Coordinates of C-alpha atoms in Angstrom, one line a residue:
M1 CA 109.4 44.9 72.3
R2 CA 110.1 41.2 72.3
L3 CA 107.5 39.2 70.4
S4 CA 107.5 36.4 73.0
R5 CA 106.1 39.0 75.5
Y6 CA 103.8 40.8 73.1
F7 CA 100.1 40.2 72.5
L8 CA 99.9 39.7 68.7
P9 CA 97.0 37.3 67.9
V10 CA 97.6 36.9 64.1
L11 CA 95.3 34.8 62.0
K12 CA 96.5 32.4 59.3
E13 CA 93.2 32.3 57.4
N14 CA 91.2 35.2 55.9
P15 CA 88.2 36.0 58.0
A16 CA 84.9 35.3 56.2
E17 CA 83.3 38.6 57.2
A18 CA 86.1 40.8 55.8
Q19 CA 85.1 42.2 52.4
I20 CA 88.1 44.5 51.6
V21 CA 91.8 44.3 52.0
S22 CA 92.2 46.7 55.0
H23 CA 89.6 44.9 57.1
R24 CA 91.0 41.5 56.2
L25 CA 94.6 42.5 57.0
M26 CA 93.7 44.4 60.2
L27 CA 91.9 41.3 61.5
R28 CA 94.7 38.9 60.4
A29 CA 97.5 41.1 61.8
G30 CA 95.8 41.2 65.2
M31 CA 95.1 44.9 65.1
I32 CA 91.4 44.9 65.9
K33 CA 88.6 42.6 67.1
Q34 CA 84.9 43.2 66.4
A35 CA 82.9 43.8 69.6
A36 CA 79.6 44.5 67.8
A37 CA 78.5 45.5 64.3
G38 CA 80.7 48.4 63.3
I39 CA 82.4 48.6 66.7
Y40 CA 85.9 47.3 67.4
S41 CA 88.3 46.7 70.2
W42 CA 91.8 48.1 69.3
L43 CA 94.4 45.5 70.1
P44 CA 98.1 46.5 70.9
L45 CA 99.4 46.7 67.3
G46 CA 96.3 48.6 66.0
F47 CA 96.3 50.9 69.1
K48 CA 99.9 51.7 68.6
V49 CA 99.3 52.8 65.0
L50 CA 96.2 54.7 66.1
R51 CA 98.3 56.7 68.6
K52 CA 101.0 57.4 66.0
L53 CA 98.5 58.9 63.6
E54 CA 96.9 60.9 66.5
N55 CA 100.3 62.3 67.4
I56 CA 101.0 63.5 63.9
V57 CA 97.5 65.1 63.8
H58 CA 98.2 66.9 67.1
E59 CA 101.6 68.1 66.0
E60 CA 100.4 69.6 62.7
Q61 CA 97.3 71.2 64.4
I62 CA 99.5 72.8 67.0
R63 CA 102.0 73.9 64.3
A64 CA 99.1 75.7 62.6
G65 CA 98.1 77.5 65.8
H66 CA 95.1 75.5 66.8
I67 CA 94.4 74.7 70.4
P68 CA 93.4 71.2 71.7
I69 CA 90.5 70.6 74.1
Q70 CA 88.4 67.6 75.1
M71 CA 84.7 67.6 74.9
P72 CA 82.3 64.9 76.3
I73 CA 81.1 62.0 74.2
L74 CA 77.5 62.5 75.4
Q75 CA 75.7 65.8 74.7
S76 CA 72.5 67.3 75.7
A77 CA 69.8 67.3 73.0
D78 CA 68.9 70.9 74.1
L79 CA 71.9 72.4 72.3
W80 CA 70.9 70.6 69.1
R81 CA 67.4 71.9 69.4
E82 CA 68.8 75.4 69.7
S83 CA 70.6 75.0 66.4
G84 CA 67.7 73.3 64.7
R85 CA 69.6 70.1 63.9
Y86 CA 68.2 67.7 66.5
D87 CA 65.2 66.6 64.4
D88 CA 67.0 67.0 61.0
Y89 CA 70.1 64.9 61.6
G90 CA 68.3 61.6 61.0
Q91 CA 68.6 58.0 62.4
E92 CA 72.4 58.0 62.3
M93 CA 72.2 60.0 65.6
L94 CA 72.1 57.6 68.6
R95 CA 69.6 59.2 71.0
M96 CA 68.9 58.2 74.6
K97 CA 67.5 59.4 77.9
D98 CA 69.4 59.7 81.2
R99 CA 67.9 58.5 84.5
H100 CA 66.1 61.9 84.9
G101 CA 64.4 61.6 81.5
R102 CA 66.6 64.2 79.8
D103 CA 67.2 63.7 76.1
M104 CA 70.9 63.0 75.4
L105 CA 72.8 61.9 72.3
Y106 CA 76.1 60.2 71.5
T107 CA 78.3 62.7 69.7
P108 CA 78.3 62.4 65.9
T109 CA 79.9 65.9 65.6
A110 CA 80.3 68.8 68.0
E111 CA 79.5 72.1 66.4
E112 CA 76.8 72.9 68.9
L113 CA 78.8 71.9 72.0
V114 CA 81.9 73.9 71.0
T115 CA 79.7 76.9 70.1
D116 CA 78.3 76.8 73.6
I117 CA 81.8 76.8 75.0
F118 CA 82.7 79.8 72.9
R119 CA 79.6 81.9 73.7
G120 CA 80.2 81.3 77.4
H121 CA 83.7 82.6 77.5
V122 CA 84.4 84.9 74.5
S123 CA 82.8 88.3 74.2
S124 CA 85.2 90.5 72.3
Y125 CA 86.7 90.6 68.8
K126 CA 90.1 91.0 70.5
D127 CA 90.0 87.3 71.5
L128 CA 89.8 86.3 67.8
P129 CA 90.8 84.5 65.7
L130 CA 90.3 81.2 67.7
T131 CA 90.4 77.6 66.6
L132 CA 89.7 74.8 69.1
Y133 CA 89.9 71.1 68.2
Q134 CA 89.7 67.7 69.8
I135 CA 90.5 64.1 68.9
Q136 CA 87.6 62.1 70.3
W137 CA 85.4 59.0 69.7
K138 CA 82.3 59.6 67.7
F139 CA 79.3 57.5 66.9
R140 CA 77.0 57.4 63.8
D141 CA 74.5 54.6 63.7
E142 CA 75.2 53.5 60.1
I143 CA 72.4 51.3 58.8
R144 CA 74.9 48.9 57.2
P145 CA 78.3 49.2 58.9
R146 CA 80.9 47.5 56.7
F147 CA 84.5 47.4 55.6
G148 CA 85.9 47.4 59.1
V149 CA 87.2 50.7 60.4
M150 CA 86.4 52.3 57.0
R151 CA 82.7 52.5 57.6
G152 CA 82.2 51.6 61.3
R153 CA 79.6 53.1 63.7
E154 CA 82.2 54.1 66.4
F155 CA 85.2 56.0 65.1
Y156 CA 88.1 58.2 66.3
M157 CA 88.1 61.6 64.8
K158 CA 89.8 65.0 64.9
D159 CA 87.2 67.7 64.7
G160 CA 88.3 71.4 64.8
Y161 CA 86.2 74.6 64.9
N162 CA 87.3 78.1 64.0
F163 CA 85.8 81.3 65.2
D164 CA 86.5 84.5 63.3
L165 CA 85.2 88.1 63.1
T166 CA 84.7 88.3 59.4
K167 CA 84.2 86.0 56.4
E168 CA 87.7 86.9 55.1
D169 CA 89.3 85.8 58.4
A170 CA 87.2 82.6 58.4
L171 CA 88.3 81.7 54.8
H172 CA 91.9 82.2 55.9
A173 CA 91.2 79.6 58.6
Y174 CA 89.8 77.4 55.9
N175 CA 92.9 77.7 53.9
R176 CA 95.1 77.2 57.0
H177 CA 93.3 73.9 57.7
L178 CA 93.7 72.8 54.1
V179 CA 97.5 73.4 54.2
S180 CA 97.9 71.7 57.6
Y181 CA 95.9 68.7 56.4
L182 CA 98.1 68.4 53.3
R183 CA 101.2 68.3 55.5
T184 CA 99.5 65.8 57.9
Y185 CA 98.7 63.3 55.2
E186 CA 102.1 63.6 53.5
R187 CA 103.8 62.8 56.8
M188 CA 101.7 59.6 56.9
G189 CA 102.9 58.6 53.5
L190 CA 99.6 59.3 51.8
Q191 CA 98.5 61.5 48.9
A192 CA 95.1 62.9 49.9
I193 CA 93.6 65.0 47.1
P194 CA 91.4 67.9 48.1
M195 CA 88.2 67.7 46.1
R196 CA 85.1 69.9 45.9
A197 CA 82.4 68.1 47.8
D198 CA 78.9 68.3 49.3
S199 CA 78.5 69.7 52.8
G200 CA 75.8 67.2 53.9
P201 CA 74.2 67.7 57.3
I202 CA 77.1 70.0 58.5
G203 CA 76.0 72.8 56.1
G204 CA 77.8 75.6 54.4
D205 CA 78.8 76.4 50.8
D206 CA 82.6 76.0 50.9
T207 CA 83.8 72.5 51.5
H208 CA 86.5 70.1 50.3
E209 CA 86.9 66.5 51.0
F210 CA 90.4 64.9 51.1
L211 CA 90.4 61.6 49.2
V212 CA 92.9 58.8 48.9
L213 CA 92.6 57.0 45.6
A214 CA 91.9 53.3 46.1
D215 CA 89.9 50.7 44.2
T216 CA 87.8 50.0 47.3
G217 CA 86.9 53.6 47.9
E218 CA 83.2 54.3 48.6
S219 CA 83.2 57.6 46.5
E220 CA 83.4 57.9 42.7
V221 CA 85.8 60.8 41.9
F222 CA 86.7 62.7 38.8
Y223 CA 90.0 64.6 38.5
D224 CA 92.7 66.0 36.3
S225 CA 95.7 63.6 36.6
A226 CA 98.0 66.6 36.9
V227 CA 96.7 67.1 40.5
T228 CA 98.5 63.9 41.5
D229 CA 101.9 65.5 40.7
I230 CA 101.6 68.2 43.3
R231 CA 103.3 67.8 46.7
L232 CA 103.6 70.2 49.6
G233 CA 107.0 68.7 50.6
Q234 CA 109.2 70.5 53.1
R235 CA 108.0 74.0 52.4
D236 CA 108.4 76.5 55.2
I237 CA 104.8 77.5 55.9
D238 CA 103.9 80.7 57.8
Y239 CA 100.3 79.9 58.8
D240 CA 99.7 83.6 59.7
D241 CA 100.5 84.6 56.1
K242 CA 97.1 84.8 54.4
A243 CA 98.7 85.2 50.9
Q244 CA 100.9 82.2 51.2
C245 CA 98.0 79.9 52.5
Q246 CA 95.7 81.3 49.8
A247 CA 98.3 80.5 47.1
I248 CA 98.8 76.9 48.3
M249 CA 95.0 76.4 48.5
E250 CA 94.7 77.6 44.9
E251 CA 97.6 75.5 43.7
F252 CA 96.0 72.3 45.1
T253 CA 92.4 73.1 44.2
S254 CA 92.5 75.0 40.8
L255 CA 92.8 71.7 38.8
Y256 CA 89.6 69.8 38.4
A257 CA 89.0 67.3 41.3
R258 CA 85.4 66.5 42.5
T259 CA 83.4 63.9 44.1
D260 CA 80.4 62.5 42.3
E261 CA 78.0 64.7 44.3
T262 CA 79.5 67.9 42.8
H263 CA 80.8 66.5 39.5
D264 CA 80.2 68.9 36.6
E265 CA 80.6 67.0 33.3
A266 CA 80.8 70.2 31.2
L267 CA 83.7 71.5 33.3
F268 CA 85.3 68.1 33.3
Q269 CA 85.3 68.0 29.5
Q270 CA 87.5 71.1 29.5
V271 CA 90.3 69.1 31.0
P272 CA 92.7 67.7 28.3
E273 CA 91.4 64.3 27.4
E274 CA 94.7 62.5 28.2
R275 CA 94.5 63.9 31.8
R276 CA 90.8 63.0 32.5
R277 CA 90.5 60.4 35.2
S278 CA 87.7 58.7 37.0
A279 CA 88.4 56.4 40.0
R280 CA 87.3 55.4 43.5
G281 CA 88.4 57.4 46.5
I282 CA 88.4 57.0 50.3
E283 CA 87.5 60.1 52.3
V284 CA 89.9 60.7 55.1
G285 CA 89.0 64.3 56.0
Q286 CA 86.8 67.3 55.2
I287 CA 86.8 71.0 55.8
F288 CA 83.8 73.4 55.9
Y289 CA 83.2 77.1 56.1
F290 CA 79.5 77.7 57.1
G291 CA 79.6 81.4 58.2
T292 CA 77.0 82.1 60.9
K293 CA 74.9 79.0 60.5
Y294 CA 75.4 78.1 64.2
S295 CA 76.5 81.3 65.8
E296 CA 73.3 83.2 64.9
P297 CA 70.7 80.8 66.3
M298 CA 72.9 80.0 69.3
G299 CA 73.8 83.6 70.1
A300 CA 77.6 83.3 69.7
T301 CA 78.4 86.9 69.2
V302 CA 81.3 89.3 70.0
Q303 CA 81.6 93.0 70.4
G304 CA 83.2 94.3 67.2
P305 CA 85.6 97.2 66.8
D306 CA 82.6 99.6 66.5
G307 CA 81.1 98.4 69.7
K308 CA 78.2 96.5 68.1
Q309 CA 77.5 92.8 68.7
V310 CA 78.1 90.6 65.6
P311 CA 77.8 86.8 65.2
V312 CA 81.1 85.1 64.6
H313 CA 82.0 83.3 61.3
M314 CA 82.7 79.6 61.8
G315 CA 84.0 76.5 60.1
S316 CA 84.5 72.9 61.1
H317 CA 87.4 70.6 60.0
G318 CA 87.6 66.9 60.5
I319 CA 90.1 64.1 60.0
G320 CA 89.1 60.5 60.4
V321 CA 92.0 59.2 62.5
S322 CA 90.8 55.6 62.8
R323 CA 89.6 55.5 59.2
L324 CA 93.0 56.6 58.1
I325 CA 94.5 53.3 59.1
G326 CA 92.2 51.5 56.7
A327 CA 93.1 54.0 54.0
I328 CA 96.8 53.6 54.5
I329 CA 96.5 49.8 54.2
E330 CA 94.3 50.0 51.1
A331 CA 96.9 52.2 49.5
S332 CA 100.0 50.2 50.8
H333 CA 99.8 46.5 50.8
D334 CA 100.7 43.4 48.8
D335 CA 99.6 39.7 48.8
K336 CA 101.7 39.0 51.8
G337 CA 100.3 41.7 54.1
I338 CA 100.5 45.4 55.1
I339 CA 103.4 47.7 54.0
W340 CA 103.6 50.5 56.6
P341 CA 105.1 53.9 55.5
E342 CA 108.0 54.8 57.8
G343 CA 106.1 57.7 59.3
V344 CA 103.3 55.6 60.9
T345 CA 104.8 52.1 61.4
P346 CA 104.1 50.6 64.8
F347 CA 107.7 49.4 65.1
H348 CA 110.6 50.9 63.2
C349 CA 112.3 47.6 62.4
G350 CA 111.8 43.8 62.9
I351 CA 114.6 41.6 64.1
V352 CA 114.3 37.9 63.1
N353 CA 116.5 35.4 64.9
L354 CA 116.9 32.4 62.5
K355 CA 118.2 30.1 65.2
Q356 CA 116.8 30.9 68.6
G357 CA 118.9 29.3 71.3
D358 CA 122.2 29.6 69.3
D359 CA 124.5 31.6 71.6
E360 CA 126.1 33.7 68.9
A361 CA 122.8 34.4 67.1
D362 CA 121.0 35.3 70.4
A363 CA 123.9 37.6 71.5
A364 CA 123.9 39.4 68.1
C365 CA 120.2 39.9 68.2
E366 CA 120.3 41.3 71.7
K367 CA 123.1 43.7 70.7
I368 CA 121.1 45.0 67.7
Y369 CA 118.0 45.3 69.8
E370 CA 119.8 47.3 72.5
A371 CA 121.6 49.5 70.0
L372 CA 118.3 50.4 68.2
T373 CA 116.6 51.1 71.5
A374 CA 119.4 53.3 72.7
L375 CA 118.9 55.4 69.5
G376 CA 115.3 56.0 70.5
L377 CA 113.9 53.5 67.9
E378 CA 111.4 50.8 68.6
P379 CA 112.4 47.4 67.2
L380 CA 110.2 44.3 67.4
Y381 CA 112.4 41.3 68.1
D382 CA 111.0 37.9 67.1
D383 CA 112.6 35.8 69.8
R384 CA 110.1 33.0 69.6
N385 CA 111.2 29.4 69.2
E386 CA 109.5 29.2 65.8
R387 CA 110.6 28.1 62.3
A388 CA 112.1 30.8 60.1
G389 CA 109.2 30.7 57.6
G390 CA 106.6 31.4 60.2
K391 CA 108.7 34.4 61.5
F392 CA 109.0 35.8 58.0
A393 CA 105.3 35.4 57.3
T394 CA 104.4 37.3 60.5
M395 CA 106.8 40.1 59.7
D396 CA 105.4 40.4 56.2
L397 CA 101.8 40.3 57.5
I398 CA 102.3 43.1 60.0
G399 CA 104.2 45.1 57.5
L400 CA 107.2 46.7 59.3
P401 CA 109.2 48.6 56.7
W402 CA 112.5 47.1 57.5
R403 CA 113.7 43.7 58.8
I404 CA 117.1 42.6 60.1
T405 CA 117.6 38.9 59.8
V406 CA 120.3 37.3 62.0
G407 CA 121.5 33.7 61.5
P408 CA 124.7 31.6 62.3
R409 CA 125.7 31.4 58.7
G410 CA 125.8 35.1 58.1
L411 CA 127.4 35.8 61.4
K412 CA 130.3 33.6 60.5
N413 CA 131.0 36.2 57.7
G414 CA 130.3 39.1 60.1
V415 CA 127.0 40.1 58.4
V416 CA 123.3 40.2 58.9
E417 CA 120.6 40.8 56.2
L418 CA 118.7 44.1 55.9
T419 CA 115.5 43.8 53.9
S420 CA 113.1 46.4 52.7
R421 CA 109.4 45.3 53.0
R422 CA 108.3 47.6 50.2
T423 CA 110.8 46.4 47.5
G424 CA 111.8 43.0 48.9
E425 CA 115.4 43.9 48.2
S426 CA 118.1 42.7 50.7
E427 CA 121.7 43.6 51.4
E428 CA 124.3 42.1 53.7
L429 CA 125.8 44.5 56.3
S430 CA 127.7 44.2 59.5
P431 CA 125.3 44.4 62.5
E432 CA 126.6 47.9 63.4
A433 CA 126.1 49.1 59.8
A434 CA 122.6 47.8 59.7
V435 CA 121.7 49.7 62.9
T436 CA 123.3 52.8 61.4
R437 CA 121.3 52.4 58.2
I438 CA 118.0 52.1 60.1
A439 CA 118.8 55.2 62.1
E440 CA 119.6 57.2 59.0
I441 CA 116.4 56.1 57.3
Y442 CA 114.2 57.4 60.2
E443 CA 116.3 60.5 60.6
R444 CA 115.4 61.4 57.0
T445 CA 111.7 60.8 57.6
A446 CA 111.5 62.6 60.9

């Protein structure tokens, strides 16, 4: 993409309404624009990152054997009355009537709707296990929406639902989701720690939240610092292997890590003093096992091996896709702007032409741009007739991990400058070597 043809409405000044770094930088970098309190339009740069995260979530869900569907944003209140949650959910649920006077609601979560799909089409244990998921817009009418996409009213979320014959099978689904989430977050350049949490209005006894440590997190967390040393890495995972998934779950959850709702000071004191930590955390996902909480009242049963009808065991599993963007920025920024991890960057590399209109510089930039594009990479070429300082400031603000700077002086010596956004370190390379280096970096992170 050439910046002269792109829509990137960056702001020089910090918006007064932005209270935290991610909100401030997303507004300044032209990623979002507020449409109403807690509701945002996603502009091209923000939408591009949103789609990158969505694709990673899809890839890891499908790798784990989960099946994507799409459910409607509006639901009938009748389903929620069936489960008993319609009156219990509270004022966060946006309720409305259609033209025929039927009670409707804007989806805050979809346990009832997906259970209705299941009970209408699945009748035998032979069709289990089954996990269906979607990535869809949700709405929760927060009383005080704040912090941009971190605590908005409308948000983009992956929600998945498993259906299993037994509790043992459902707990394997729980472990499978935990493992797939760990891989998902690591691909995004995040360390999200699974912590014992409270189930809230979803219900159930078994639940973990995934939290990214950040000073602006809304949750107080307590943990054993050793948990931050564990990585899933490039392990070969067989998601059908119950023992392997159970072992990984135990590895990541056996050390103390809890949110303030479930914090147990007596247990925490058993952690060696030098490893006890308290901090703030941003929730980016949560998994639940809730057994037959929805299947029993809604009649979601299957015929078991003995011929008897039994309610299925269920769980739900969410990832806040739009919220993740804020979490990544909170965890990865400096005083100049965003620093995107390579796995989620909107563009792989920025190209800055220091002297637009100079024949040699223009030709060299075009050649680099075409070479990167031919390799399947997406460069952002700043071909505007602007001063160099403004171009550098824009690149730093939007946070592309790598920048190639092209100018007449360097070209006289046959070199361009390759700069890391994260470290600020630069090196001079031939244009061809710079392209090769970028390609190698993204091949390693693929």
